Amino acid sequence: MIKYFLKVSINPTPTNPHQWPTKIEYYGKRESPIGGFMIPSTNYLFLFGFGSYEAAEKAKERRMEFYNRDDNKFKTFTHDIEIMSAEI
């Protein structure tokens, strides 16, 4: 079975006074991240991973709308979202 999840890379802009390395978070069906330092475990992906690529695309679109609103308003961070998959 293949489960899909989102990898969100958070980068500070040059105008952000807080310059730190890229922060990576992994998201599934939960609002909060299911991982932060490494790819989530198969147990988390089984519970919270998306069952289809289309569901992951829809979640990516919703999350991009949210991030783009804040990125364009405050101009302190940029967010890049990538759909990843794992065999369970």
PDB file of C-alpha atoms in Angstrom:
ATOM      1  CA  MET A   1       0.000   0.000   0.000  1.00  0.00           C
ATOM      2  CA  ILE A   2       1.281   3.452  -0.892  1.00  0.00           C
ATOM      3  CA  LYS A   3       0.635   6.426   1.390  1.00  0.00           C
ATOM      4  CA  TYR A   4       1.241  10.041   0.411  1.00  0.00           C
ATOM      5  CA  PHE A   5       2.255  12.959   2.605  1.00  0.00           C
ATOM      6  CA  LEU A   6       3.410  16.556   2.246  1.00  0.00           C
ATOM      7  CA  LYS A   7       6.917  17.870   2.822  1.00  0.00           C
ATOM      8  CA  VAL A   8       6.880  21.591   3.673  1.00  0.00           C
ATOM      9  CA  SER A   9      10.162  23.521   3.491  1.00  0.00           C
ATOM     10  CA  ILE A  10      10.084  26.817   5.390  1.00  0.00           C
ATOM     11  CA  ASN A  11      12.750  29.333   4.377  1.00  0.00           C
ATOM     12  CA  PRO A  12      13.288  32.798   5.864  1.00  0.00           C
ATOM     13  CA  THR A  13      13.397  35.628   3.334  1.00  0.00           C
ATOM     14  CA  PRO A  14      16.427  37.954   3.156  1.00  0.00           C
ATOM     15  CA  THR A  15      14.379  40.670   4.903  1.00  0.00           C
ATOM     16  CA  ASN A  16      13.558  38.424   7.870  1.00  0.00           C
ATOM     17  CA  PRO A  17      15.638  39.451  10.907  1.00  0.00           C
ATOM     18  CA  HIS A  18      15.712  35.818  12.083  1.00  0.00           C
ATOM     19  CA  GLN A  19      17.910  33.910   9.655  1.00  0.00           C
ATOM     20  CA  TRP A  20      18.024  30.195  10.393  1.00  0.00           C
ATOM     21  CA  PRO A  21      18.418  27.110   8.200  1.00  0.00           C
ATOM     22  CA  THR A  22      15.501  25.696   6.268  1.00  0.00           C
ATOM     23  CA  LYS A  23      12.940  24.075   8.554  1.00  0.00           C
ATOM     24  CA  ILE A  24      11.186  20.975   7.230  1.00  0.00           C
ATOM     25  CA  GLU A  25       7.826  19.668   8.420  1.00  0.00           C
ATOM     26  CA  TYR A  26       5.817  16.693   7.200  1.00  0.00           C
ATOM     27  CA  TYR A  27       2.021  16.766   7.064  1.00  0.00           C
ATOM     28  CA  GLY A  28      -0.709  14.209   6.549  1.00  0.00           C
ATOM     29  CA  LYS A  29      -4.410  14.298   7.377  1.00  0.00           C
ATOM     30  CA  ARG A  30      -3.739  16.035  10.715  1.00  0.00           C
ATOM     31  CA  GLU A  31      -3.491  19.790  11.086  1.00  0.00           C
ATOM     32  CA  SER A  32      -0.323  19.488  13.148  1.00  0.00           C
ATOM     33  CA  PRO A  33       2.891  18.072  11.656  1.00  0.00           C
ATOM     34  CA  ILE A  34       3.422  14.307  11.752  1.00  0.00           C
ATOM     35  CA  GLY A  35       7.187  14.743  11.550  1.00  0.00           C
ATOM     36  CA  GLY A  36       9.831  17.411  11.716  1.00  0.00           C
ATOM     37  CA  PHE A  37      13.365  16.085  11.660  1.00  0.00           C
ATOM     38  CA  MET A  38      12.967  12.965   9.558  1.00  0.00           C
ATOM     39  CA  ILE A  39      10.388  11.268   7.373  1.00  0.00           C
ATOM     40  CA  PRO A  40       7.468  10.049   9.520  1.00  0.00           C
ATOM     41  CA  SER A  41       7.405   6.428  10.611  1.00  0.00           C
ATOM     42  CA  THR A  42       5.242   3.882   8.818  1.00  0.00           C
ATOM     43  CA  ASN A  43       2.864   3.848  11.807  1.00  0.00           C
ATOM     44  CA  TYR A  44       2.173   7.578  11.444  1.00  0.00           C
ATOM     45  CA  LEU A  45       1.843   7.277   7.682  1.00  0.00           C
ATOM     46  CA  PHE A  46      -0.572   4.360   8.031  1.00  0.00           C
ATOM     47  CA  LEU A  47      -2.786   6.452  10.320  1.00  0.00           C
ATOM     48  CA  PHE A  48      -2.369   9.930   8.866  1.00  0.00           C
ATOM     49  CA  GLY A  49      -1.077   9.500   5.301  1.00  0.00           C
ATOM     50  CA  PHE A  50      -3.244  10.260   2.289  1.00  0.00           C
ATOM     51  CA  GLY A  51      -4.632   7.224   0.495  1.00  0.00           C
ATOM     52  CA  SER A  52      -4.417   8.728  -2.982  1.00  0.00           C
ATOM     53  CA  TYR A  53      -2.289  11.193  -4.885  1.00  0.00           C
ATOM     54  CA  GLU A  54      -5.369  13.291  -5.663  1.00  0.00           C
ATOM     55  CA  ALA A  55      -6.136  13.728  -1.960  1.00  0.00           C
ATOM     56  CA  ALA A  56      -2.547  14.846  -1.363  1.00  0.00           C
ATOM     57  CA  GLU A  57      -2.826  17.345  -4.263  1.00  0.00           C
ATOM     58  CA  LYS A  58      -5.993  18.856  -2.775  1.00  0.00           C
ATOM     59  CA  ALA A  59      -4.346  19.155   0.638  1.00  0.00           C
ATOM     60  CA  LYS A  60      -1.313  20.778  -1.013  1.00  0.00           C
ATOM     61  CA  GLU A  61      -3.543  23.353  -2.755  1.00  0.00           C
ATOM     62  CA  ARG A  62      -5.336  24.239   0.508  1.00  0.00           C
ATOM     63  CA  ARG A  63      -2.073  24.533   2.416  1.00  0.00           C
ATOM     64  CA  MET A  64      -0.513  26.687  -0.355  1.00  0.00           C
ATOM     65  CA  GLU A  65      -3.494  29.077  -0.213  1.00  0.00           C
ATOM     66  CA  PHE A  66      -2.933  29.447   3.515  1.00  0.00           C
ATOM     67  CA  TYR A  67       0.844  29.917   3.238  1.00  0.00           C
ATOM     68  CA  ASN A  68       0.685  32.259   0.226  1.00  0.00           C
ATOM     69  CA  ARG A  69      -1.686  34.568   2.080  1.00  0.00           C
ATOM     70  CA  ASP A  70       0.762  34.961   4.967  1.00  0.00           C
ATOM     71  CA  ASP A  71       3.881  34.948   2.770  1.00  0.00           C
ATOM     72  CA  ASN A  72       2.491  37.784   0.643  1.00  0.00           C
ATOM     73  CA  LYS A  73       1.257  39.739   3.659  1.00  0.00           C
ATOM     74  CA  PHE A  74       4.295  39.563   5.937  1.00  0.00           C
ATOM     75  CA  LYS A  75       7.103  38.683   3.478  1.00  0.00           C
ATOM     76  CA  THR A  76       9.175  36.949   6.164  1.00  0.00           C
ATOM     77  CA  PHE A  77       9.053  33.317   5.011  1.00  0.00           C
ATOM     78  CA  THR A  78       8.578  31.312   1.840  1.00  0.00           C
ATOM     79  CA  HIS A  79       7.016  27.863   1.853  1.00  0.00           C
ATOM     80  CA  ASP A  80       7.655  25.107  -0.675  1.00  0.00           C
ATOM     81  CA  ILE A  81       5.438  22.032  -0.642  1.00  0.00           C
ATOM     82  CA  GLU A  82       6.317  18.698  -2.182  1.00  0.00           C
ATOM     83  CA  ILE A  83       4.164  15.563  -2.331  1.00  0.00           C
ATOM     84  CA  MET A  84       6.072  12.485  -1.188  1.00  0.00           C
ATOM     85  CA  SER A  85       5.090   8.824  -1.016  1.00  0.00           C
ATOM     86  CA  ALA A  86       6.124   5.777   0.966  1.00  0.00           C
ATOM     87  CA  GLU A  87       5.393   2.087   0.585  1.00  0.00           C
ATOM     88  CA  ILE A  88       3.791   0.611   3.684  1.00  0.00           C
TER      89      ILE A  88
END
